[in-house]
PDB file of C-alpha atoms in Angstrom:
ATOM      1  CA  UNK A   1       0.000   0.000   0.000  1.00  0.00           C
ATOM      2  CA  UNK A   2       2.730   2.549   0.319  1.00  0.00           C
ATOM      3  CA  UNK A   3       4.269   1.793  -2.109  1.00  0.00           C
ATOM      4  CA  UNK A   4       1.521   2.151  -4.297  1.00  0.00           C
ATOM      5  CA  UNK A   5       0.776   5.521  -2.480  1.00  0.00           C
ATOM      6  CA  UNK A   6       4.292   6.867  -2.985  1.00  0.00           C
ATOM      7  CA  UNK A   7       4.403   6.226  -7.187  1.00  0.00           C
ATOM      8  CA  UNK A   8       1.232   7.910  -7.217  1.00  0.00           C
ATOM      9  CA  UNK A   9       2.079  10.717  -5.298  1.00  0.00           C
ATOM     10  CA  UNK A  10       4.872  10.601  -7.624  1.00  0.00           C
ATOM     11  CA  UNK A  11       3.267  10.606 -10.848  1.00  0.00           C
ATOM     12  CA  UNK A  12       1.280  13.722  -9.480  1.00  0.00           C
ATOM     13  CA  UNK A  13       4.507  15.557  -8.777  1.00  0.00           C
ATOM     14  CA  UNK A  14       6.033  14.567 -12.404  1.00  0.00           C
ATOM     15  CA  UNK A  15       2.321  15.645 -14.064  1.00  0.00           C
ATOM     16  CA  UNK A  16       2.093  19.018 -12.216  1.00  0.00           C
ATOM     17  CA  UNK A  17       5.702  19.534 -13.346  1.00  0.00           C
ATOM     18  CA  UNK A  18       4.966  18.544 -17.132  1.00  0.00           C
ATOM     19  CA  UNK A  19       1.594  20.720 -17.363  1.00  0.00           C
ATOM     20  CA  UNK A  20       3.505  24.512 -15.930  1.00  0.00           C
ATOM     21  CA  UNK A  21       6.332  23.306 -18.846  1.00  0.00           C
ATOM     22  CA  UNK A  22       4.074  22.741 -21.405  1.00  0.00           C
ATOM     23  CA  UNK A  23       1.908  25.946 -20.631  1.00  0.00           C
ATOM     24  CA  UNK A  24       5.496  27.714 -20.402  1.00  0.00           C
ATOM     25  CA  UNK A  25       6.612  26.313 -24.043  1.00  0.00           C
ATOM     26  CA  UNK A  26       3.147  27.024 -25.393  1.00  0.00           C
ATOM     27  CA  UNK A  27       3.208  30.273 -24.646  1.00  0.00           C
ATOM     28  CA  UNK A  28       7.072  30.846 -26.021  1.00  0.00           C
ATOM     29  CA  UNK A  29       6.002  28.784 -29.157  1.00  0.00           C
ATOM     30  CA  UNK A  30       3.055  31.700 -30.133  1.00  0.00           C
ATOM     31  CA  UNK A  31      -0.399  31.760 -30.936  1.00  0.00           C
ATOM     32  CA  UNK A  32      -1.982  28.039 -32.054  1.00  0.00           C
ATOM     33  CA  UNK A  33       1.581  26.185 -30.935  1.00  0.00           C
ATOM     34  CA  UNK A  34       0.290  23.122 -28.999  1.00  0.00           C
ATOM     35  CA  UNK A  35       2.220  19.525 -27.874  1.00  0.00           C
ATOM     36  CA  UNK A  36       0.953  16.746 -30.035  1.00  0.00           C
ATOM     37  CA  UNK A  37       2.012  12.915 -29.508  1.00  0.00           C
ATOM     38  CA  UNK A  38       3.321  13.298 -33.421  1.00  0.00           C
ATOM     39  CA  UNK A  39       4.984  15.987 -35.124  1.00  0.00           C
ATOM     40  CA  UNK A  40       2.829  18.942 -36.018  1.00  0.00           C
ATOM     41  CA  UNK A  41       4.808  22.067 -36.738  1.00  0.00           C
ATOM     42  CA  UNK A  42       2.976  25.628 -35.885  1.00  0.00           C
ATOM     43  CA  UNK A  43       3.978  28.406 -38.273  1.00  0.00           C
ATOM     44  CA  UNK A  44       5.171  30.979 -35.887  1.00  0.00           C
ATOM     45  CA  UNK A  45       7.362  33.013 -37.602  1.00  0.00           C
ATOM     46  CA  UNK A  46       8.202  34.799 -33.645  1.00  0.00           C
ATOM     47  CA  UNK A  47       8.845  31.453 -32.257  1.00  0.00           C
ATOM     48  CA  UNK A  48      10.853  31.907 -29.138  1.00  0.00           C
ATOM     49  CA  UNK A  49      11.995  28.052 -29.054  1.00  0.00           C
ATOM     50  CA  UNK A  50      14.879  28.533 -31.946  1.00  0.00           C
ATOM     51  CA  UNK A  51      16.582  31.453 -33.649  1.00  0.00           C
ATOM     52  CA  UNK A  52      14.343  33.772 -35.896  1.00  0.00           C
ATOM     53  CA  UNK A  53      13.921  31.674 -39.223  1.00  0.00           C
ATOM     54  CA  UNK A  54      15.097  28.010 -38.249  1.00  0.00           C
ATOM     55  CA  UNK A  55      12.725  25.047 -37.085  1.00  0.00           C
ATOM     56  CA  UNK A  56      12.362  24.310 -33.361  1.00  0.00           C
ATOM     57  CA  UNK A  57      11.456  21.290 -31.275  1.00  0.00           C
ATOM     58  CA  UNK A  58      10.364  20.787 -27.524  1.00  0.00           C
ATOM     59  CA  UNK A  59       9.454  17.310 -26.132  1.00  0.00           C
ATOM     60  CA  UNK A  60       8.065  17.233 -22.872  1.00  0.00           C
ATOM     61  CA  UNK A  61       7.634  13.609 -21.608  1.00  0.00           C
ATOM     62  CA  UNK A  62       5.481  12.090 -24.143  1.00  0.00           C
ATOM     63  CA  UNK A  63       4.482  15.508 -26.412  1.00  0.00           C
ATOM     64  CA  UNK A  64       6.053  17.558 -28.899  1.00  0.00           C
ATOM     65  CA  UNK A  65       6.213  21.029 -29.673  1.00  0.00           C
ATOM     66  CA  UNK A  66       7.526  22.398 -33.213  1.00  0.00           C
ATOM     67  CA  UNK A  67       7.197  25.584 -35.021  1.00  0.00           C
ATOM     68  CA  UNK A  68       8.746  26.526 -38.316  1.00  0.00           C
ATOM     69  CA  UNK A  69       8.610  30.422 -39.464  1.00  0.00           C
ATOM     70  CA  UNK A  70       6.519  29.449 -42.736  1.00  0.00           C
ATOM     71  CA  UNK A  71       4.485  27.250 -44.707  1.00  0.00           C
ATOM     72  CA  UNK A  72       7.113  25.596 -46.611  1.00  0.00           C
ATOM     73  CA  UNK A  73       9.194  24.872 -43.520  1.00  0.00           C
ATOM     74  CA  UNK A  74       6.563  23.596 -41.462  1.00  0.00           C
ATOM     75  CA  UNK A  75       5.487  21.525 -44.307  1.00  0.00           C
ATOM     76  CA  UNK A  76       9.155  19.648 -44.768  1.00  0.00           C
ATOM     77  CA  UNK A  77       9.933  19.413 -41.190  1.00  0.00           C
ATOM     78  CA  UNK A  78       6.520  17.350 -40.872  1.00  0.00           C
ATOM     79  CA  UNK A  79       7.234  15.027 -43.859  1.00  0.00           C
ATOM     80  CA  UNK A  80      10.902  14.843 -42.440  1.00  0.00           C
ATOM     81  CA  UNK A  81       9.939  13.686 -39.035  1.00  0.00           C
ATOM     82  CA  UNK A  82       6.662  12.301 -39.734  1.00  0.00           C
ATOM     83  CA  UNK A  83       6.344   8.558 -38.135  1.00  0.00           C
ATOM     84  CA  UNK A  84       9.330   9.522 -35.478  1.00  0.00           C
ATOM     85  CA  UNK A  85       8.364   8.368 -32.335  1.00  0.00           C
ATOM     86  CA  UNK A  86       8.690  11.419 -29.652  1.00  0.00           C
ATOM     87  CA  UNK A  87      11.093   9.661 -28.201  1.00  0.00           C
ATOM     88  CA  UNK A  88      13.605   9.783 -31.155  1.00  0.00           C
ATOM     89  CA  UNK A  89      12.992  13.255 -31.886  1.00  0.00           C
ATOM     90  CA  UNK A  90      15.447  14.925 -29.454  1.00  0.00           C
ATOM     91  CA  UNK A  91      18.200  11.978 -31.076  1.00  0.00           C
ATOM     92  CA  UNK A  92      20.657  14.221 -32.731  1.00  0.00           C
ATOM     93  CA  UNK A  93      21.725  10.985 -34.897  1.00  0.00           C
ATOM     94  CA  UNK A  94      18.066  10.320 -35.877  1.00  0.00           C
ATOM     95  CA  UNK A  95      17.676  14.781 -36.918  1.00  0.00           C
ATOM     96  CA  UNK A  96      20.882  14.021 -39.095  1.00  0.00           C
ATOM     97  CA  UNK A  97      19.051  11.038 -40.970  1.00  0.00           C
ATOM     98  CA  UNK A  98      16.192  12.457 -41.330  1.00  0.00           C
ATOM     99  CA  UNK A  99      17.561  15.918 -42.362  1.00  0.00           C
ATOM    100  CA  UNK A 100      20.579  15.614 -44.292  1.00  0.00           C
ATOM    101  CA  UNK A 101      22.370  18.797 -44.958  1.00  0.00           C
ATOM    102  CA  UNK A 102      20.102  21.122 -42.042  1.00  0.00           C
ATOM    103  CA  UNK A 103      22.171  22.683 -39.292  1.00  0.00           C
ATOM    104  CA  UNK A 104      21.419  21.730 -35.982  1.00  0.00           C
ATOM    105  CA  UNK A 105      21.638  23.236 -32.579  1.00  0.00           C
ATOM    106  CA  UNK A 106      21.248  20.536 -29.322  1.00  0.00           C
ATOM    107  CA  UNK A 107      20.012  19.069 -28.338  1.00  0.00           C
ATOM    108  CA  UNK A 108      19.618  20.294 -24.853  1.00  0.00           C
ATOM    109  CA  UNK A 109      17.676  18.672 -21.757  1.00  0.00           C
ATOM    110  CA  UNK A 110      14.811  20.847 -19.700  1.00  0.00           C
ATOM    111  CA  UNK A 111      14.313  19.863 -15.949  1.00  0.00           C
ATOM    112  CA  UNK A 112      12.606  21.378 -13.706  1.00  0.00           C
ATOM    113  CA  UNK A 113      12.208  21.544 -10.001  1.00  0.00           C
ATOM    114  CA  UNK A 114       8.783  21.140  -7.686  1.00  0.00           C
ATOM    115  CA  UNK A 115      10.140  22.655  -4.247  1.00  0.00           C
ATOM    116  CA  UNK A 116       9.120  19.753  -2.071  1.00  0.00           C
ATOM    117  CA  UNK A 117      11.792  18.038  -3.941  1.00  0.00           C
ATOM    118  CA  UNK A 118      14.805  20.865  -3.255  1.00  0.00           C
ATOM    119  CA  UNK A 119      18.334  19.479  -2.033  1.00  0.00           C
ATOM    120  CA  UNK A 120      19.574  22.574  -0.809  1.00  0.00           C
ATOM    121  CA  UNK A 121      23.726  22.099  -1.289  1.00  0.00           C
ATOM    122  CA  UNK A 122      25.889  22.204   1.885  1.00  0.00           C
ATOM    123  CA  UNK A 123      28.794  24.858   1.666  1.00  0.00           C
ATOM    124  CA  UNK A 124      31.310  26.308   3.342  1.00  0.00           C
ATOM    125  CA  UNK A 125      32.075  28.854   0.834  1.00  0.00           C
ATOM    126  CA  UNK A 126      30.145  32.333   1.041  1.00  0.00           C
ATOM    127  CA  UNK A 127      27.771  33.367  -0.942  1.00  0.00           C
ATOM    128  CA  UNK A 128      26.671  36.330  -1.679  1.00  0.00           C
ATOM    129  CA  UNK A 129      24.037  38.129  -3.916  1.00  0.00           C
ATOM    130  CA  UNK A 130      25.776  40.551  -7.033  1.00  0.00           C
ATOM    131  CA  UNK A 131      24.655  42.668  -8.836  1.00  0.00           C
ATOM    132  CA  UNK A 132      25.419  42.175 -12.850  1.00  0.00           C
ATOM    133  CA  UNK A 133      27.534  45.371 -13.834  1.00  0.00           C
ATOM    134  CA  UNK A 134      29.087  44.585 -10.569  1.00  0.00           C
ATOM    135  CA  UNK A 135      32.980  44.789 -11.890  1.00  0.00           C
ATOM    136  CA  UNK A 136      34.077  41.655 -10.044  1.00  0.00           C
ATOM    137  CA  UNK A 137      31.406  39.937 -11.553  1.00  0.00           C
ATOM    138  CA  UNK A 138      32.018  41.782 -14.975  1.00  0.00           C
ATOM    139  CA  UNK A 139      35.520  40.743 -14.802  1.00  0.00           C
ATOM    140  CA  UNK A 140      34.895  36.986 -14.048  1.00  0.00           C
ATOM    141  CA  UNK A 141      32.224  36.659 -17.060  1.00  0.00           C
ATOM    142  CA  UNK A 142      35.111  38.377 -19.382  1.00  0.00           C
ATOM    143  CA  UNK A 143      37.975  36.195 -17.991  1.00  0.00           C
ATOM    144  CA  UNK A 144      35.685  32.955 -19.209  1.00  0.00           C
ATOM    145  CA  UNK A 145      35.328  31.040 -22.323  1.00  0.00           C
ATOM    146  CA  UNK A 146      32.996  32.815 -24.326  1.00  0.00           C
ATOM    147  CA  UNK A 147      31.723  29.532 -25.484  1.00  0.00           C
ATOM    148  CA  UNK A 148      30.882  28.753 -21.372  1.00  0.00           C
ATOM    149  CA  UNK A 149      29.291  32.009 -21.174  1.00  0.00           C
ATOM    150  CA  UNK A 150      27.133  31.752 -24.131  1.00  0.00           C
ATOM    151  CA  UNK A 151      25.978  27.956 -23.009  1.00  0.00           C
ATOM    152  CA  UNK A 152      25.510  29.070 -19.785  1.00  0.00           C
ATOM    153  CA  UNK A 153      23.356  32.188 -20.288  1.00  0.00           C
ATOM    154  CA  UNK A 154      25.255  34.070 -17.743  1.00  0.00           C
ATOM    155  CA  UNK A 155      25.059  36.953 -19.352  1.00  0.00           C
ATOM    156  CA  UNK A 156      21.449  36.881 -19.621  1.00  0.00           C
ATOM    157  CA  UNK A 157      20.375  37.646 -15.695  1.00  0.00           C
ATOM    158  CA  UNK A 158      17.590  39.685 -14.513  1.00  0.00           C
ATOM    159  CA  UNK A 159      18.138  39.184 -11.197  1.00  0.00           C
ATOM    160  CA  UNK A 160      21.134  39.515  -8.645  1.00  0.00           C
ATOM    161  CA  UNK A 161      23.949  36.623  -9.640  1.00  0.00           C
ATOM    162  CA  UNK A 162      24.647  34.795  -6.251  1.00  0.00           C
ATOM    163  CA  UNK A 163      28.781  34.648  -6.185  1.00  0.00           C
ATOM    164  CA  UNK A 164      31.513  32.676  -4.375  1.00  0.00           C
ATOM    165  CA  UNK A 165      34.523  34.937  -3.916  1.00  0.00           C
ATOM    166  CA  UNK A 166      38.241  32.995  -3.590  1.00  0.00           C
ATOM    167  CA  UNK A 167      40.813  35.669  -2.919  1.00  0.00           C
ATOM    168  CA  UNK A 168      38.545  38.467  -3.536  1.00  0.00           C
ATOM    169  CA  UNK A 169      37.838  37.144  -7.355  1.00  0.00           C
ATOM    170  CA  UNK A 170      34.269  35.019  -8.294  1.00  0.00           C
ATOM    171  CA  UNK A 171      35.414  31.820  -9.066  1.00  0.00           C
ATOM    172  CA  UNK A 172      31.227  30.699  -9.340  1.00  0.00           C
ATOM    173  CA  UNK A 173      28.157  32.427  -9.956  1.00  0.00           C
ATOM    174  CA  UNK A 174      24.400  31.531 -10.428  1.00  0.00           C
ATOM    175  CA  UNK A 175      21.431  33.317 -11.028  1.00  0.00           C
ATOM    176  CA  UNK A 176      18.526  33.274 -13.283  1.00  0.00           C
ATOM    177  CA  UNK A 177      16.096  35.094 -15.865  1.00  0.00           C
ATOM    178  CA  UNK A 178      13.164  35.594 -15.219  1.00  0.00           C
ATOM    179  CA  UNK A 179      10.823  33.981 -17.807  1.00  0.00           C
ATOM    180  CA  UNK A 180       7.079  34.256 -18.439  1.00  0.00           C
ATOM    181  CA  UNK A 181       4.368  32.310 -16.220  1.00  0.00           C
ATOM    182  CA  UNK A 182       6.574  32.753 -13.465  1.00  0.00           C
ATOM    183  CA  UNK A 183       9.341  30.642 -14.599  1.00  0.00           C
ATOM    184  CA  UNK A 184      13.232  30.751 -13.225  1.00  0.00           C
ATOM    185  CA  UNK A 185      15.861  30.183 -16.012  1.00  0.00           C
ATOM    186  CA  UNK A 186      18.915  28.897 -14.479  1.00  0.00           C
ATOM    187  CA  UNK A 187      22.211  29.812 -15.158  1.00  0.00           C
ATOM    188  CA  UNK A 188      25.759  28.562 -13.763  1.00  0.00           C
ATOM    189  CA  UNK A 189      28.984  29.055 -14.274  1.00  0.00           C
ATOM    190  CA  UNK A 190      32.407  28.259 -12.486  1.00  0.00           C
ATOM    191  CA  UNK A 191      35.855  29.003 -13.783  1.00  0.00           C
ATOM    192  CA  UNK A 192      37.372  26.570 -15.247  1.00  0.00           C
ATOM    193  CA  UNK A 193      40.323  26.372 -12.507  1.00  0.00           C
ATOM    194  CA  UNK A 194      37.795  26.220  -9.731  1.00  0.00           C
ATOM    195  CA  UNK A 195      35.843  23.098 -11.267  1.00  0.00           C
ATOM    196  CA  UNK A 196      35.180  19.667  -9.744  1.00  0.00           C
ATOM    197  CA  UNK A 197      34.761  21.187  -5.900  1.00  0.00           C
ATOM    198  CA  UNK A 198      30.997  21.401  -5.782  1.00  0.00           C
ATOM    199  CA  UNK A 199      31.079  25.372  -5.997  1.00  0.00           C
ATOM    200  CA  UNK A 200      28.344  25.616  -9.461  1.00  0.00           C
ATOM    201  CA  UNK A 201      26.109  23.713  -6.848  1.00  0.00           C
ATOM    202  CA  UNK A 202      26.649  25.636  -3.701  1.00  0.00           C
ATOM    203  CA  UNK A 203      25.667  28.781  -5.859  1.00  0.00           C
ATOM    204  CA  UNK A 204      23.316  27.458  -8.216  1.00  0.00           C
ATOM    205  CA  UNK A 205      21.570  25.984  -4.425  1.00  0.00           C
ATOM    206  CA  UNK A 206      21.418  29.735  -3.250  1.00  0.00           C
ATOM    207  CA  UNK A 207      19.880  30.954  -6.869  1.00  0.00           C
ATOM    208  CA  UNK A 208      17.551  28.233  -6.801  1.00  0.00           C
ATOM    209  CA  UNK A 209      16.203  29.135  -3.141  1.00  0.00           C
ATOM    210  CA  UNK A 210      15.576  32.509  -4.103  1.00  0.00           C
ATOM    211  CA  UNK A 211      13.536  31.581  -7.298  1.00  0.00           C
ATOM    212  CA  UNK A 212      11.386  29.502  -4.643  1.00  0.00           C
ATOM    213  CA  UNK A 213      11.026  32.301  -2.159  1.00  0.00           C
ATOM    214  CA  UNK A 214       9.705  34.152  -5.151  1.00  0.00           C
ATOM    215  CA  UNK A 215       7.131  31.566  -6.319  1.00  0.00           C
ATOM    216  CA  UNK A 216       8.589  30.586  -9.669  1.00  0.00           C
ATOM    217  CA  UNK A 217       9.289  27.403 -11.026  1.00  0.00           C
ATOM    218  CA  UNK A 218      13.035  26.215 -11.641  1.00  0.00           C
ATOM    219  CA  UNK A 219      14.007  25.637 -14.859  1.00  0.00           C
ATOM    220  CA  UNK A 220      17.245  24.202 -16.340  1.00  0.00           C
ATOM    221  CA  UNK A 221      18.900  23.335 -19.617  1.00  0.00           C
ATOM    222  CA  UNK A 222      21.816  21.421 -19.879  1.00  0.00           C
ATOM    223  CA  UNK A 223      23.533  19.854 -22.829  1.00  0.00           C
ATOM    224  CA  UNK A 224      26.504  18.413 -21.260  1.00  0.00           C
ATOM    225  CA  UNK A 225      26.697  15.867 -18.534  1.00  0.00           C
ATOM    226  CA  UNK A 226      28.091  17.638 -15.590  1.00  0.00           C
ATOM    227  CA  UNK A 227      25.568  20.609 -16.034  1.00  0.00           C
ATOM    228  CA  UNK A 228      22.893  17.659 -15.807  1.00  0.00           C
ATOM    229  CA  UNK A 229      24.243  15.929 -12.755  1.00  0.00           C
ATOM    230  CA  UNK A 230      24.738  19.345 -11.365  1.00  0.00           C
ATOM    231  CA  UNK A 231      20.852  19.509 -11.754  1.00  0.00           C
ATOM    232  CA  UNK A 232      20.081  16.309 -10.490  1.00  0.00           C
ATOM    233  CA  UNK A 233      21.953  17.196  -7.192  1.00  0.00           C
ATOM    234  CA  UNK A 234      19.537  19.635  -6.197  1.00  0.00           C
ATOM    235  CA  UNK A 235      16.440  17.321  -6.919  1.00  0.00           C
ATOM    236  CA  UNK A 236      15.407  18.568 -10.709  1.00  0.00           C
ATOM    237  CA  UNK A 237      13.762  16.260 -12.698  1.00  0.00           C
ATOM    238  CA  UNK A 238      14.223  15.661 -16.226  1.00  0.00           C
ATOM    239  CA  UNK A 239      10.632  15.924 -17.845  1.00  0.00           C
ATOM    240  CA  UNK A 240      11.679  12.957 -21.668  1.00  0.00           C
ATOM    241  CA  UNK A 241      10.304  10.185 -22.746  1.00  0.00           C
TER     242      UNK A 241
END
């Protein structure tokens, strides 16, 4: 019996997570956008889930999302992908079969945090909130690789960054951007000397607290592994089939 109890209490958790992500993506996507359990591409030429003028998937467990920013697009991309099963349609081999010759960009993983489920991160270090044009902070984001800075989205805050000083210099930083429907885009990054010691999760822990105090829902997008486990740490779940 408690068992039982606990997977259903689970599935609740994982559902409640799945619908505030799909009604986030939805609304990102543009007017008539909707998940489908096939491939249906929306022609939303202001598409917030790709770059102005490309194609752009979202799969949220068992749904997708596409748009394509006209007719012809949307119209390829569906005969392309047609018969894929959801599942297969975040496989970066499977895109390249399927669309020979079309640049692609990911894929990335979304998870997303319900706050009963928050690991808050032991640290020692100290932590403390920063403001963007802060010049420490300034400094650190222009001492990193610009390639680390543009995956992480550092550079995209709308709220303080929370920073752990070494020596008087950041060596980590996390904050987040504030996204419609109340929504808390993560963003992390450590220098690269300063890696491997659990700082990105002490400060990513404090960011993430303060998104909770503030009633919005966690978000985070990872494409590499140790941004993922970094997730995982702190109780985010990964919403794929």
């Amino acid at each position: 019996m408690l068992r039982s109890l606990s997977v259903s209490s689970d599935r609740d958790l994982v559902d409640g997570l799945a619908a505030r992500a799909r009604d986030l993506w939805e609304s990102l996507a543009g007017p008539g956008a909707r998940f489908a359990t096939a491939i249906s591409a929306a022609v939303s030429p202001e598409s917030h889930l790709c770059p102005p003028g490309w194609a752009g998937l979202v799969v949220i467990e068992n749904a997708v999302l596409a748009t394509a920013p006209d007719h012809d697009t949307a119209r390829s991309t569906e005969e392309a992908l047609g018969g894929v099963p959801v599942a297969s349609l975040t496989d970066s081999i499977v895109l390249s079969r399927r669309l020979p010759g079309a640049e692609l960009r990911g894929p990335a993983t979304l998870a997303y945090l319900d706050p009963a489920e928050f690991r808050a991160w032991p640290s020692d270090a100290l932590i403390t909130p920063t403001a963007p044009d802060d010049l420490d902070f300034r400094q650190f984001v222009r001492a990193a690789d610009a390639a680390d800075v543009e995956e992480s989205g550092i550079g995209e805050l709308t709220t303080s960054a929370f920073a752990i000083r070494e020596h008087g210099r950041v060596v980590a930083t996390a904050g987040y951007h504030e996204w419609p429907l109340s929504t808390a885009h993560l963003s992390v990054l450590t220098a690269s000397a300063a890696r491997g010691r659990g700082l990105a999760r002490a400060a990513a822990s404090a960011a993430v607290a303060h998104a909770i105090q503030q009633g919005r829902l966690p978000q985070w997008r990872a494409r590499i592994p140790e941004s993922r486990r970094v997730a995982r740490a702190l109780g985010f779940r990964e919403l794929w089939p």
